[in-house]
XYZ file of C-alpha atoms in Angstrom:
752
model
C 57.578 219.630 28.026
C 58.161 223.275 28.839
C 56.132 222.992 32.104
C 58.162 219.797 33.198
C 61.130 221.920 32.617
C 60.016 224.760 34.603
C 59.103 222.694 37.226
C 62.661 221.086 37.463
C 64.149 224.771 37.237
C 62.136 225.795 40.165
C 63.123 222.782 42.096
C 66.863 223.339 41.410
C 66.473 226.893 42.713
C 64.513 225.824 45.930
C 67.314 223.307 46.478
C 70.291 225.901 46.044
C 68.302 228.082 48.572
C 67.863 225.058 50.866
C 71.661 224.259 50.941
C 72.011 228.069 51.424
C 69.778 228.027 54.500
C 71.689 224.925 55.864
C 75.099 226.483 55.252
C 73.896 229.574 57.023
C 72.536 227.541 60.026
C 75.895 225.624 60.029
C 77.680 228.957 60.162
C 75.362 230.231 62.998
C 75.954 226.956 64.808
C 79.318 227.620 64.586
C 79.066 231.190 65.654
C 77.061 230.362 68.327
C 79.574 227.759 69.776
C 82.429 230.397 69.159
C 80.265 232.786 71.074
C 79.647 230.316 73.974
C 83.111 229.577 74.339
C 84.097 233.105 74.127
C 81.615 233.795 77.037
C 82.719 231.000 79.053
C 86.245 232.355 78.645
C 85.186 236.017 79.503
C 83.096 234.704 82.384
C 86.313 232.825 83.718
C 88.342 236.238 83.344
C 85.539 238.246 85.188
C 85.927 235.328 87.833
C 89.527 235.758 88.177
C 89.253 239.455 88.490
C 86.640 239.425 91.214
C 88.519 236.929 92.848
C 91.990 238.341 92.883
C 90.967 242.072 92.860
C 91.830 244.190 96.419
C 88.720 246.038 95.672
C 85.418 244.530 96.533
C 82.976 243.565 93.983
C 79.526 242.649 94.741
C 76.070 241.997 92.997
C 72.731 243.173 94.986
C 68.894 242.993 94.121
C 67.669 245.813 92.142
C 64.881 246.804 94.650
C 64.540 248.755 98.012
C 65.043 245.635 99.908
C 68.294 244.963 98.299
C 70.156 241.619 99.390
C 73.893 240.665 98.583
C 73.891 237.926 95.946
C 77.322 238.047 95.532
C 80.477 239.384 97.102
C 84.081 238.873 96.079
C 86.434 237.162 98.601
C 88.543 240.409 98.954
C 85.711 241.605 101.615
C 87.467 239.338 104.160
C 90.786 241.584 103.827
C 88.746 244.610 104.140
C 86.245 243.951 106.512
C 87.019 240.376 108.345
C 83.909 238.967 107.033
C 83.910 235.720 104.717
C 81.767 236.239 101.573
C 78.975 233.519 102.973
C 78.335 235.733 106.169
C 77.025 238.371 103.866
C 75.144 236.756 101.100
C 71.592 237.191 101.573
C 71.750 240.073 104.016
C 71.079 243.700 103.231
C 73.834 246.177 102.827
C 72.025 248.513 104.711
C 72.479 246.444 107.797
C 76.181 247.391 107.732
C 75.801 251.198 106.764
C 76.291 253.865 109.168
C 73.021 255.179 110.342
C 73.999 258.914 109.507
C 75.135 257.495 105.827
C 71.867 255.529 104.992
C 70.093 258.869 104.235
C 72.463 259.494 101.455
C 72.559 256.168 100.168
C 68.454 255.439 99.670
C 67.892 258.275 97.295
C 70.881 256.741 94.907
C 68.948 253.536 95.251
C 65.683 254.921 94.168
C 67.462 256.656 91.277
C 68.535 253.368 89.958
C 64.741 252.116 90.170
C 63.647 254.919 88.581
C 65.842 254.248 85.686
C 65.107 250.645 85.417
C 61.218 251.506 85.207
C 61.849 254.032 82.545
C 63.788 251.459 80.622
C 60.488 248.970 81.136
C 58.144 251.557 79.873
C 59.933 253.387 76.978
C 62.543 250.785 75.927
C 65.296 253.372 76.425
C 68.473 252.521 78.303
C 69.482 254.946 81.328
C 73.033 254.482 82.056
C 73.622 255.678 85.665
C 77.103 255.284 87.247
C 77.216 256.821 90.820
C 80.301 257.308 93.162
C 79.429 257.271 96.620
C 81.202 257.331 100.038
C 79.810 255.651 103.271
C 81.143 254.220 106.452
C 80.729 250.318 106.578
C 80.911 248.325 109.869
C 83.858 246.170 110.078
C 83.569 242.610 111.872
C 85.311 243.737 114.899
C 82.754 246.596 115.222
C 84.660 249.710 113.849
C 83.463 251.651 111.180
C 85.382 251.879 107.743
C 85.208 254.698 105.157
C 84.465 253.051 101.894
C 84.137 254.516 98.357
C 81.710 252.595 95.724
C 81.123 252.779 92.078
C 77.744 251.431 91.086
C 75.808 250.181 88.006
C 72.801 248.558 86.576
C 73.873 244.947 85.087
C 70.520 243.260 84.277
C 68.391 242.867 87.214
C 70.942 243.546 89.697
C 73.444 246.213 90.883
C 76.844 246.018 90.505
C 79.352 247.696 93.145
C 83.161 247.938 92.903
C 84.151 249.466 96.651
C 87.377 250.585 97.990
C 88.376 251.033 101.578
C 89.527 255.029 101.998
C 89.640 254.978 105.809
C 93.451 255.770 105.824
C 92.880 258.531 103.122
C 90.226 259.935 105.476
C 92.243 259.869 108.216
C 95.297 261.582 106.320
C 92.614 264.165 105.146
C 91.396 264.586 108.920
C 95.190 265.049 109.867
C 95.860 267.400 107.216
C 92.744 269.540 108.053
C 93.713 269.395 111.988
C 97.292 270.471 110.936
C 96.185 273.064 108.713
C 93.948 274.547 111.921
C 96.707 274.109 114.341
C 99.447 276.070 111.749
C 96.536 278.558 111.395
C 96.391 279.024 115.326
C 100.268 279.032 115.795
C 100.681 281.242 112.940
C 98.201 283.741 114.340
C 99.181 283.550 118.189
C 103.163 283.473 117.565
C 105.013 285.731 119.691
C 107.289 286.271 116.475
C 106.495 287.926 113.517
C 105.704 285.591 110.543
C 104.848 285.968 106.895
C 103.658 282.985 104.552
C 104.886 283.532 101.046
C 104.150 281.596 97.836
C 106.998 280.275 95.715
C 107.394 283.867 93.870
C 107.856 285.585 97.141
C 104.324 287.300 97.253
C 102.856 287.636 100.574
C 99.950 285.236 101.254
C 99.399 286.144 104.929
C 100.965 287.620 108.098
C 100.003 287.350 111.704
C 99.433 289.875 114.339
C 102.974 290.563 115.446
C 104.031 291.345 111.881
C 101.669 294.052 111.697
C 102.703 295.168 115.147
C 106.503 295.108 114.190
C 106.506 296.316 110.882
C 103.263 298.725 111.084
C 101.262 296.849 107.949
C 98.092 295.503 107.833
C 97.523 292.435 105.676
C 95.200 294.334 103.397
C 98.204 296.569 102.782
C 100.652 293.750 101.797
C 98.592 290.931 100.564
C 99.582 289.983 97.189
C 102.665 292.167 97.175
C 106.273 290.998 96.746
C 108.337 290.770 99.939
C 111.133 291.533 98.032
C 109.908 294.689 96.254
C 111.482 297.466 98.462
C 108.528 297.233 101.108
C 110.177 296.342 104.243
C 113.767 296.469 102.419
C 116.228 299.433 102.603
C 117.295 300.330 99.129
C 120.807 298.598 99.611
C 119.105 295.495 101.058
C 116.439 294.755 97.878
C 118.883 292.702 96.048
C 120.220 290.659 99.292
C 116.043 289.962 99.933
C 115.999 288.352 96.178
C 119.019 286.328 96.824
C 117.714 284.904 100.100
C 114.474 284.240 98.245
C 116.408 282.559 95.459
C 118.353 280.481 98.109
C 114.912 279.234 99.550
C 113.530 278.187 96.133
C 116.409 276.072 95.828
C 115.900 274.302 98.787
C 118.070 276.156 101.257
C 117.092 276.848 104.741
C 117.660 280.475 105.943
C 118.973 282.044 108.989
C 120.274 285.469 108.699
C 120.882 288.672 110.725
C 120.314 291.967 108.551
C 118.391 295.154 108.511
C 114.955 295.891 107.547
C 112.405 298.858 107.507
C 109.210 299.643 109.140
C 106.377 301.123 107.489
C 107.292 304.519 108.940
C 110.861 304.379 107.574
C 112.525 303.282 110.782
C 115.561 300.875 110.277
C 116.080 298.191 112.665
C 118.065 294.894 112.938
C 116.208 291.717 112.510
C 117.054 287.700 112.629
C 115.261 286.041 109.890
C 114.707 282.445 109.400
C 112.768 280.938 106.746
C 111.856 277.337 105.406
C 109.738 275.961 102.739
C 106.128 274.872 103.727
C 105.956 271.350 102.701
C 101.803 270.030 102.064
C 101.450 266.547 100.814
C 105.155 266.029 99.911
C 104.856 269.296 97.767
C 106.346 272.656 98.364
C 103.675 274.957 98.896
C 105.621 278.795 99.485
C 107.666 279.646 102.435
C 107.395 280.668 106.060
C 109.589 283.430 107.151
C 110.138 284.610 110.931
C 111.310 288.032 111.646
C 112.864 288.804 115.133
C 113.511 292.213 116.379
C 117.161 291.861 117.830
C 117.371 295.552 118.446
C 117.959 295.001 122.428
C 120.592 292.185 121.851
C 122.502 294.184 119.309
C 122.541 297.108 121.654
C 123.651 294.984 124.402
C 126.427 293.628 122.308
C 127.366 297.118 121.114
C 127.559 297.922 125.042
C 129.863 294.925 125.763
C 131.885 295.686 122.770
C 132.260 299.513 123.707
C 133.083 298.623 127.498
C 135.646 296.046 126.633
C 137.137 298.321 123.712
C 137.637 301.216 126.127
C 139.017 298.778 129.222
C 141.449 297.585 126.793
C 142.434 301.072 125.509
C 142.868 302.266 129.228
C 145.260 299.211 129.543
C 147.321 300.042 126.430
C 150.215 302.689 126.089
C 147.386 305.233 124.686
C 147.831 308.723 125.728
C 145.153 310.092 127.827
C 144.151 312.821 125.188
C 143.825 309.788 122.561
C 141.885 307.856 125.371
C 139.269 310.780 125.530
C 138.909 310.500 121.746
C 138.503 306.979 121.839
C 135.830 307.265 124.498
C 133.708 309.608 122.295
C 134.069 307.333 119.396
C 132.864 304.203 121.385
C 130.254 305.844 123.033
C 128.886 307.266 119.521
C 128.229 303.785 118.784
C 125.592 303.686 121.526
C 124.035 307.082 121.603
C 124.166 310.251 119.606
C 127.424 312.060 120.758
C 127.281 314.997 117.829
C 127.879 317.461 120.729
C 129.999 315.871 123.734
C 132.055 316.666 126.318
C 134.188 315.313 129.429
C 134.475 317.482 132.455
C 136.776 316.359 135.431
C 136.698 318.050 138.884
C 139.595 319.089 140.764
C 138.245 319.385 144.397
C 141.698 321.064 145.715
C 141.745 323.602 143.320
C 137.886 324.099 143.153
C 138.073 323.560 139.558
C 136.104 321.976 136.581
C 138.302 321.353 133.624
C 137.111 319.869 129.939
C 139.979 318.203 128.747
C 137.633 316.970 125.726
C 134.795 318.370 123.990
C 133.180 318.485 120.559
C 130.483 320.870 119.921
C 128.409 322.630 116.835
C 127.725 325.994 118.751
C 130.467 326.651 121.286
C 134.047 326.536 120.442
C 135.398 327.297 124.080
C 134.663 325.715 127.103
C 136.557 327.696 130.082
C 137.848 326.124 133.228
C 134.825 326.748 135.823
C 134.997 327.318 139.916
C 132.514 325.181 142.073
C 132.013 328.165 144.326
C 131.051 330.708 141.272
C 129.257 328.486 138.827
C 125.657 327.164 138.997
C 125.704 325.209 135.914
C 124.559 321.624 134.645
C 127.767 320.246 135.373
C 128.158 321.548 138.780
C 124.753 320.250 139.446
C 125.718 316.776 138.631
C 129.034 316.650 140.451
C 127.591 317.946 143.577
C 124.624 315.696 143.616
C 126.338 312.714 141.830
C 123.121 312.244 140.114
C 122.368 312.164 136.226
C 120.306 315.272 134.671
C 118.130 315.199 131.644
C 116.884 318.633 130.818
C 115.000 320.090 127.809
C 114.494 323.679 127.046
C 111.130 324.356 128.712
C 112.836 322.795 131.955
C 116.242 324.741 131.713
C 113.868 328.332 131.290
C 111.968 327.136 134.287
C 115.119 326.585 136.527
C 116.588 329.478 135.233
C 113.731 331.804 136.287
C 113.952 330.371 139.735
C 117.660 331.134 139.923
C 118.345 327.552 140.332
C 120.557 327.404 137.135
C 122.929 329.166 135.282
C 123.728 327.640 132.039
C 127.145 327.940 130.703
C 127.138 327.844 126.511
C 124.226 327.993 123.979
C 120.644 327.373 124.685
C 117.928 326.914 121.943
C 114.014 326.411 122.084
C 114.791 322.838 120.895
C 117.780 322.040 123.153
C 117.997 319.061 124.994
C 120.939 318.082 127.574
C 121.883 314.777 129.092
C 124.807 314.329 131.688
C 125.854 311.486 134.129
C 128.475 311.466 136.802
C 132.029 309.728 136.396
C 132.498 308.014 139.819
C 135.174 305.999 141.261
C 133.848 303.886 143.954
C 131.367 306.587 145.656
C 133.133 309.771 144.633
C 132.363 311.795 141.552
C 135.213 312.557 139.277
C 133.710 314.298 136.742
C 130.736 314.420 134.134
C 130.158 312.816 130.453
C 127.770 314.751 128.592
C 125.527 314.795 125.145
C 123.235 317.635 123.938
C 121.416 318.293 120.779
C 120.510 321.895 119.588
C 117.805 320.704 117.385
C 116.063 317.345 118.625
C 114.513 317.721 121.752
C 113.478 314.177 121.715
C 116.684 312.832 120.814
C 117.701 311.501 124.402
C 115.085 309.684 127.080
C 115.222 308.184 130.627
C 116.424 305.003 128.414
C 119.746 306.728 127.421
C 120.259 307.840 131.122
C 120.501 304.199 132.325
C 122.685 303.514 129.260
C 125.389 306.313 130.133
C 125.161 305.448 133.927
C 126.247 301.909 132.925
C 128.971 302.761 130.732
C 130.048 306.022 133.034
C 131.852 303.458 135.798
C 133.947 302.069 133.024
C 134.879 305.287 131.505
C 135.643 306.674 134.756
C 137.990 303.742 135.712
C 139.481 304.077 132.249
C 140.017 307.798 132.886
C 141.271 307.227 136.522
C 143.601 304.695 135.549
C 145.318 306.408 132.515
C 145.496 309.419 134.663
C 147.506 307.276 137.503
C 149.653 306.008 134.878
C 150.436 309.236 133.165
C 151.166 310.951 136.528
C 153.416 308.207 137.600
C 155.262 308.567 134.123
C 155.083 312.419 134.077
C 157.778 313.372 136.779
C 160.056 311.809 139.386
C 159.731 314.830 141.506
C 156.079 314.328 141.971
C 156.594 310.561 142.479
C 156.117 310.657 146.481
C 153.102 312.932 146.546
C 151.466 310.849 143.657
C 152.224 307.423 145.657
C 150.987 308.631 148.556
C 148.004 310.362 147.279
C 146.821 307.986 144.704
C 143.337 306.764 144.937
C 144.450 303.210 143.850
C 146.441 300.982 146.067
C 150.275 301.270 145.239
C 153.255 299.056 146.223
C 156.953 299.653 145.617
C 159.032 296.800 145.235
C 162.578 296.136 144.363
C 163.839 293.691 141.399
C 163.647 290.666 143.786
C 159.982 291.440 144.764
C 160.461 292.846 148.230
C 158.226 295.644 149.367
C 160.125 298.920 149.894
C 156.910 301.078 150.353
C 153.117 301.047 150.046
C 150.540 303.979 150.072
C 147.655 304.789 152.456
C 145.139 303.139 149.780
C 147.160 299.908 150.041
C 146.649 300.010 153.646
C 143.066 300.628 153.194
C 142.517 298.048 150.561
C 144.818 295.073 151.847
C 144.516 295.834 155.635
C 148.428 295.835 156.045
C 150.479 298.929 157.418
C 153.723 299.639 156.133
C 155.638 298.442 159.197
C 153.856 294.806 158.954
C 155.239 294.635 155.302
C 158.171 296.519 154.292
C 161.151 294.021 153.609
C 158.781 291.296 152.917
C 158.544 289.646 149.492
C 155.139 290.690 147.673
C 154.998 287.100 146.183
C 155.336 285.275 149.348
C 151.777 284.712 149.758
C 150.985 287.641 151.857
C 148.533 289.329 149.271
C 148.417 286.064 147.077
C 146.104 283.284 147.330
C 148.222 279.882 147.082
C 146.916 279.160 143.619
C 147.956 282.727 142.429
C 151.613 282.914 144.010
C 153.264 281.612 140.763
C 151.178 284.282 138.808
C 152.494 287.033 140.962
C 156.182 286.276 140.322
C 155.545 285.924 136.543
C 154.141 289.005 136.609
C 157.138 290.963 138.045
C 159.277 288.943 135.539
C 156.916 290.499 132.860
C 157.237 294.231 134.177
C 161.071 293.994 134.584
C 161.559 292.522 131.086
C 158.950 294.549 129.222
C 158.390 297.553 131.161
C 154.581 297.244 132.032
C 151.837 294.837 132.720
C 148.159 294.823 133.208
C 146.218 291.906 134.466
C 143.067 291.015 136.090
C 143.061 288.559 138.921
C 142.216 287.350 142.529
C 144.024 288.684 145.575
C 143.712 288.288 149.331
C 143.197 290.588 152.070
C 144.905 290.349 155.486
C 141.697 288.901 156.996
C 141.901 286.329 154.402
C 138.948 287.890 152.256
C 139.661 287.260 148.476
C 138.576 289.918 145.985
C 138.820 290.495 142.139
C 141.658 292.851 141.433
C 142.991 294.730 138.194
C 146.847 294.551 138.541
C 149.173 296.713 136.788
C 152.937 297.522 137.168
C 155.510 299.445 135.552
C 159.151 299.752 135.867
C 160.834 302.483 138.278
C 163.606 304.161 136.038
C 166.095 306.217 137.828
C 168.986 307.590 135.945
C 168.236 305.261 132.996
C 168.287 302.115 135.464
C 165.619 299.998 136.659
C 165.147 300.434 140.664
C 162.016 298.485 141.073
C 158.382 298.231 140.047
C 155.419 300.084 141.031
C 152.414 297.812 141.158
C 148.755 299.342 141.122
C 146.056 297.300 142.920
C 142.284 298.403 141.771
C 139.411 296.740 143.630
C 136.977 295.929 140.588
C 134.478 294.120 142.426
C 131.807 296.670 141.119
C 133.225 296.435 137.750
C 132.825 292.705 137.884
C 129.138 293.258 139.349
C 128.372 295.177 135.885
C 129.791 292.474 133.987
C 127.526 290.048 135.787
C 124.800 292.455 135.339
C 125.444 292.478 131.609
C 125.480 288.566 131.518
C 122.375 288.688 133.478
C 120.596 291.112 131.047
C 121.331 288.378 128.115
C 120.493 285.498 130.324
C 117.744 286.308 132.455
C 114.419 287.867 131.397
C 113.785 291.545 132.671
C 110.165 291.084 133.822
C 110.284 287.515 135.558
C 113.916 286.809 136.373
C 113.572 283.648 134.719
C 116.215 282.353 132.078
C 115.678 283.739 128.362
C 114.670 281.318 125.818
C 118.418 281.340 124.435
C 119.820 280.852 127.881
C 117.233 277.895 128.544
C 118.253 276.176 125.551
C 121.717 276.426 126.128
C 121.357 275.217 129.731
C 119.081 272.327 128.271
C 121.842 271.335 125.861
C 124.402 271.299 128.946
C 121.976 268.943 130.900
C 121.431 266.787 127.916
C 125.336 266.152 127.977
C 125.238 265.481 131.794
C 122.345 263.004 131.165
C 124.219 261.160 128.413
C 127.094 260.785 130.582
C 125.267 260.003 133.962
C 122.496 257.944 131.944
C 119.779 259.494 133.624
C 116.479 261.236 132.181
C 115.153 264.767 131.885
C 111.595 265.885 131.943
C 110.786 268.972 129.663
C 107.644 270.556 130.746
C 106.081 273.367 128.571
C 103.054 275.634 130.200
C 101.383 278.478 129.348
C 98.838 280.646 131.306
C 95.107 279.867 130.268
C 93.304 282.979 129.168
C 96.123 285.231 129.812
C 95.115 287.424 126.779
C 91.794 288.200 128.476
C 93.525 289.333 131.657
C 95.604 291.554 129.495
C 92.373 292.780 127.705
C 90.340 293.264 130.874
C 92.680 294.379 133.454
C 95.440 296.107 131.370
C 99.050 294.845 130.550
C 100.428 296.232 133.934
C 98.208 293.541 135.549
C 99.550 291.051 133.161
C 102.937 291.706 133.810
C 102.178 290.928 137.614
C 100.666 287.862 136.799
C 103.942 286.805 134.831
C 106.103 287.919 137.829
C 103.974 285.981 140.295
C 103.624 282.925 138.158
C 107.480 282.818 138.046
C 107.680 283.083 141.744
C 105.180 280.302 141.973
C 107.414 278.104 139.906
C 110.531 278.619 141.824
C 108.910 278.286 144.948
C 107.542 274.892 144.536
C 110.628 273.266 142.326
C 113.811 271.730 143.357
C 117.064 274.029 143.273
C 118.459 271.986 140.344
C 115.257 272.633 138.262
C 115.343 275.548 135.654
C 112.650 278.003 134.945
C 112.804 279.620 131.273
C 110.423 282.391 129.701
C 109.942 281.215 126.459
C 108.065 284.284 125.301
C 104.568 286.239 126.200
C 102.954 283.830 128.719
C 104.735 280.642 127.689
C 107.196 278.946 130.064
C 109.669 276.002 129.933
C 110.495 273.870 132.822
C 113.572 271.595 132.799
C 114.098 268.917 135.270
C 117.253 267.243 135.458
C 117.616 263.742 136.574
C 113.908 263.057 136.338
C 111.867 260.305 135.127
C 108.256 259.795 134.176
C 107.537 258.824 137.671
C 108.556 262.388 138.588
C 106.036 263.856 136.610
C 102.966 262.702 139.024
C 104.972 264.613 141.985
C 105.409 267.716 139.707
C 101.585 267.609 138.837
C 100.674 266.813 142.581
C 102.778 269.960 143.747
C 101.536 272.280 141.096
C 97.806 271.422 141.634
C 98.143 271.334 145.228
C 99.883 274.725 145.629
C 97.757 276.435 142.487
C 94.812 276.556 144.965
C 96.756 278.379 147.665
C 98.339 280.671 145.224
C 94.931 281.939 143.805
C 93.677 282.490 147.313
C 96.902 284.570 147.965
C 96.457 286.409 144.715
C 93.092 287.558 145.690
C 91.842 288.405 142.014
C 88.775 288.140 140.582
C 90.319 285.742 138.036
C 91.996 282.268 138.719
C 95.414 281.273 137.345
C 95.493 277.954 135.886
C 97.886 276.214 133.152
C 98.029 274.138 129.907
C 100.962 271.913 129.965
C 102.737 269.503 127.790
C 105.408 267.021 128.547
C 108.412 265.426 126.654
C 111.140 263.162 127.950
C 114.804 262.841 127.064
C 116.189 259.426 127.358
C 119.895 258.863 126.840
C 118.968 255.124 125.783
C 117.074 256.562 122.767
C 118.166 260.115 122.635
C 116.242 263.139 120.980
C 117.086 266.209 119.518
C 116.323 269.486 121.554
C 114.063 270.530 118.553
C 111.902 267.326 118.727
C 112.072 267.515 122.728
C 110.374 271.218 122.393
C 108.060 270.293 119.380
C 106.487 267.033 121.340
C 106.022 269.277 124.762
C 104.500 272.284 122.529
C 102.332 270.173 120.529
C 100.953 268.238 123.903
C 100.597 271.694 125.559
C 98.628 273.358 122.636
C 96.505 269.893 122.398
C 95.483 270.352 125.782
C 95.004 274.145 125.394
C 92.479 273.461 122.418
C 90.582 270.684 124.501
C 90.067 273.315 127.431
C 89.065 276.169 124.703
C 86.548 273.496 123.325
C 84.966 272.811 126.534
C 84.957 276.603 127.318
C 82.935 277.377 123.924
C-alpha cells in the first residue's frame, strides 16, 4: 500500500513538473513571438532610417574583394548613382587612386579583428572614421567621410559628403596665406592684436616705422606705453575698448617711436573675422608727418596773407609772422632784416635772440655779414660753426653777433618779383643739427608770401602815414597804383601801373576805371562794387582777374583805401599786385598734395577722389569705367640688387611709359611702393583688349630703350564699374587688387 502511494506521489510531482515545463514552453513561445515582432518592427525602423537619411548607409562583404551588398537611396543625391548601379561592385573601383593606400590597411584591420574573434571568441569592436575621394557619376571627385563597423559577416559604413567643407577649409587656408602675404608686404605699418590688445604679429613696415622687432613686442600690450606717449595711453585703451565693442576705428593722433620720437599718425582698425567669429584686431598706422607739415604750411601762409590784408600794424605783423613760422620750424632765435638800397642800409625791424640784445643798422659797403651775402646773392645760406670759422679764416665773412662751437645759422632772401628786399633768419647756439637742406626749401617756400605781406603792409602804412609823402610814395611804389575820384574816374596812375597794365597816364586820365578798360567783361560789376565798398568802409582787399592793354588776363590782388583830405573823402587809391607767382606757389602746394613727387602721378588720395568724380559722371552718362591695378614684377629684386636709386628710376620710367601709351582722359595713380592704379573713363571690357595689346606691344620697345640687365613686366588686376549694377569704390579696388595678387602669385609659383 505504501509503495503504491509513493508511486502516485511521484507521478503527481512529475505531472506538476510537466505542467510547469509546458507553461515555460508556452511563455517561451509567447516571448519568441514578441521578440520576432519587435525585431520586425526594429528592422522596419532601420529600413525607414536607411531610406530617408541624407547620409549614405552601405553594407559590404567582409573580405579584401569587398562588394556592395546594400546601399541606401541617398546615394543618388550624393553621387548621381542609383543603388542598383553599385550593388555587386567593389567600392575601390570608385575611390581615388591616391586614397586607396589609406583604405586598405583599415580593411585589413577589420579582417584581423574578425579572425581574432574566430580563434579566441573575443569580440574586438573597431569603429574607424576615414576620409577619401569618391568618383560621382559625372566623373568628378567628391570628398567623403565614412564611419565603419563590423556587423556580423559584413561591414557597415555610414558616409557623408564633405566636399563643401573641404572647399571651405581650402578657401580659408588660401585666405590665410594671402592675408599673411598682404600683411607682410603691405606698404603701411600693420599690427595684429588679440582681443585683449596683446600683439600677435607686426609687419616689416611697422618695424621700419616704430623701430621695434617682432621679438621685442610679441605678447606685449599695445596700450602699455610702448608706442604711446604718456598723455595718450588712456586714449589708446579707449580706442581698443571701442574696437572690442564692434566699432571700426579711423583716427588721427600722435604715437612714439622706439627712440622716443613723437610723430603724427592716422590709425584705422577693424576686427579680424575668421569663421564668423571675432579673432582679434588689425590696426594700420600711417605716418602723416608730411601731410601735416603741408597743412601747417598752407595754414601759416593763409594766416600771414590774411594778417597782411587786415588793419594790423606792421610791427604786429612781424610778431605774427614769427609766431606762424614757429609752427613750421624752430624760431627760438629769429630775425627779419630789410634792405634800404638808397640809404645803403640794412635794418632789423624785428628780432628775438637768446644771446644778443641789439641788432644795429648795418651798411652794405662796410659789412660782410651773413645777411649782406644773402641780399647781394639773392640765395639762401646754411652755415655751421666749422664753415663759419673756415670762411672767417679766408676773410670771406665777418659775422655780426655771437658765434659758438655748436652754432648753426640759416637765412633765406625775401623777394618781390626778382628783387631781394630783405632776409629772414633762424639760428641755434646749442644744436648744430637743428636745420637741414629740407628747412631751406621750407623757408624759401614761405618767404615769398612773407615778403609780399611785409611789402603790402609797408605800402599801406606808408600811404596812411603822411599826406606830404603821398606823391613820392605814389610815384615810386613797387606796386601798381591808381588814384580815382568818387565816381571811379582816373586822376593819376604811377609808373608801375603803366608797367603792369601797359597804359600811359595820357591814355587813361579822366576815363572811368570800371568801364571795361582793365576789367574783363565778367568783372565790370565787381569793380564798381569794390569802389562802393571802399567809399563806404574805407578799405577793401580782393583777389580777382584783371586785363592788360594787350588783352592778357592775369591774377591780381586789388586793395583800395579812401584818400582823406581835411576830413573829407577825395577819392580812392587802388593798389594792384600781380600775384601770378603767388598763385603758382598755391598750385605747387596743391600739386604736392595731389601728385607723387617721384613719379608725378596722382597720389592715392587724389586718385580716389578722381575715381569718385568719374563714377558720378559715369552714373550721369550711363557709361562704364575700367579700373586696372598693376605692380612691377620682381621690383624688390631690382632695389636689392641695384639699389634704391635704380628702383626710383624704374618707377619714374614706368610712370612715363603709362602716360605715353594712354589717352589724355585716362588717369594714372601711384598707390604706393611699386603699385599703380589706372582709371579708364567711358571704357567697357572691350577696351581691355586694346589696353593689354597697347601695353604688351610697347613694353618690348620700352625694355629695349631702357637697356638694363633686367626686364620690366607687370602683374595686373581689372575691375569694371557698371552704372546699371553699381559697386562701391572699395569693392572695385578690392576686386582689382585681388586679381592682381592672384596673377602675381601664379607668376611666382611658376618662377619657383
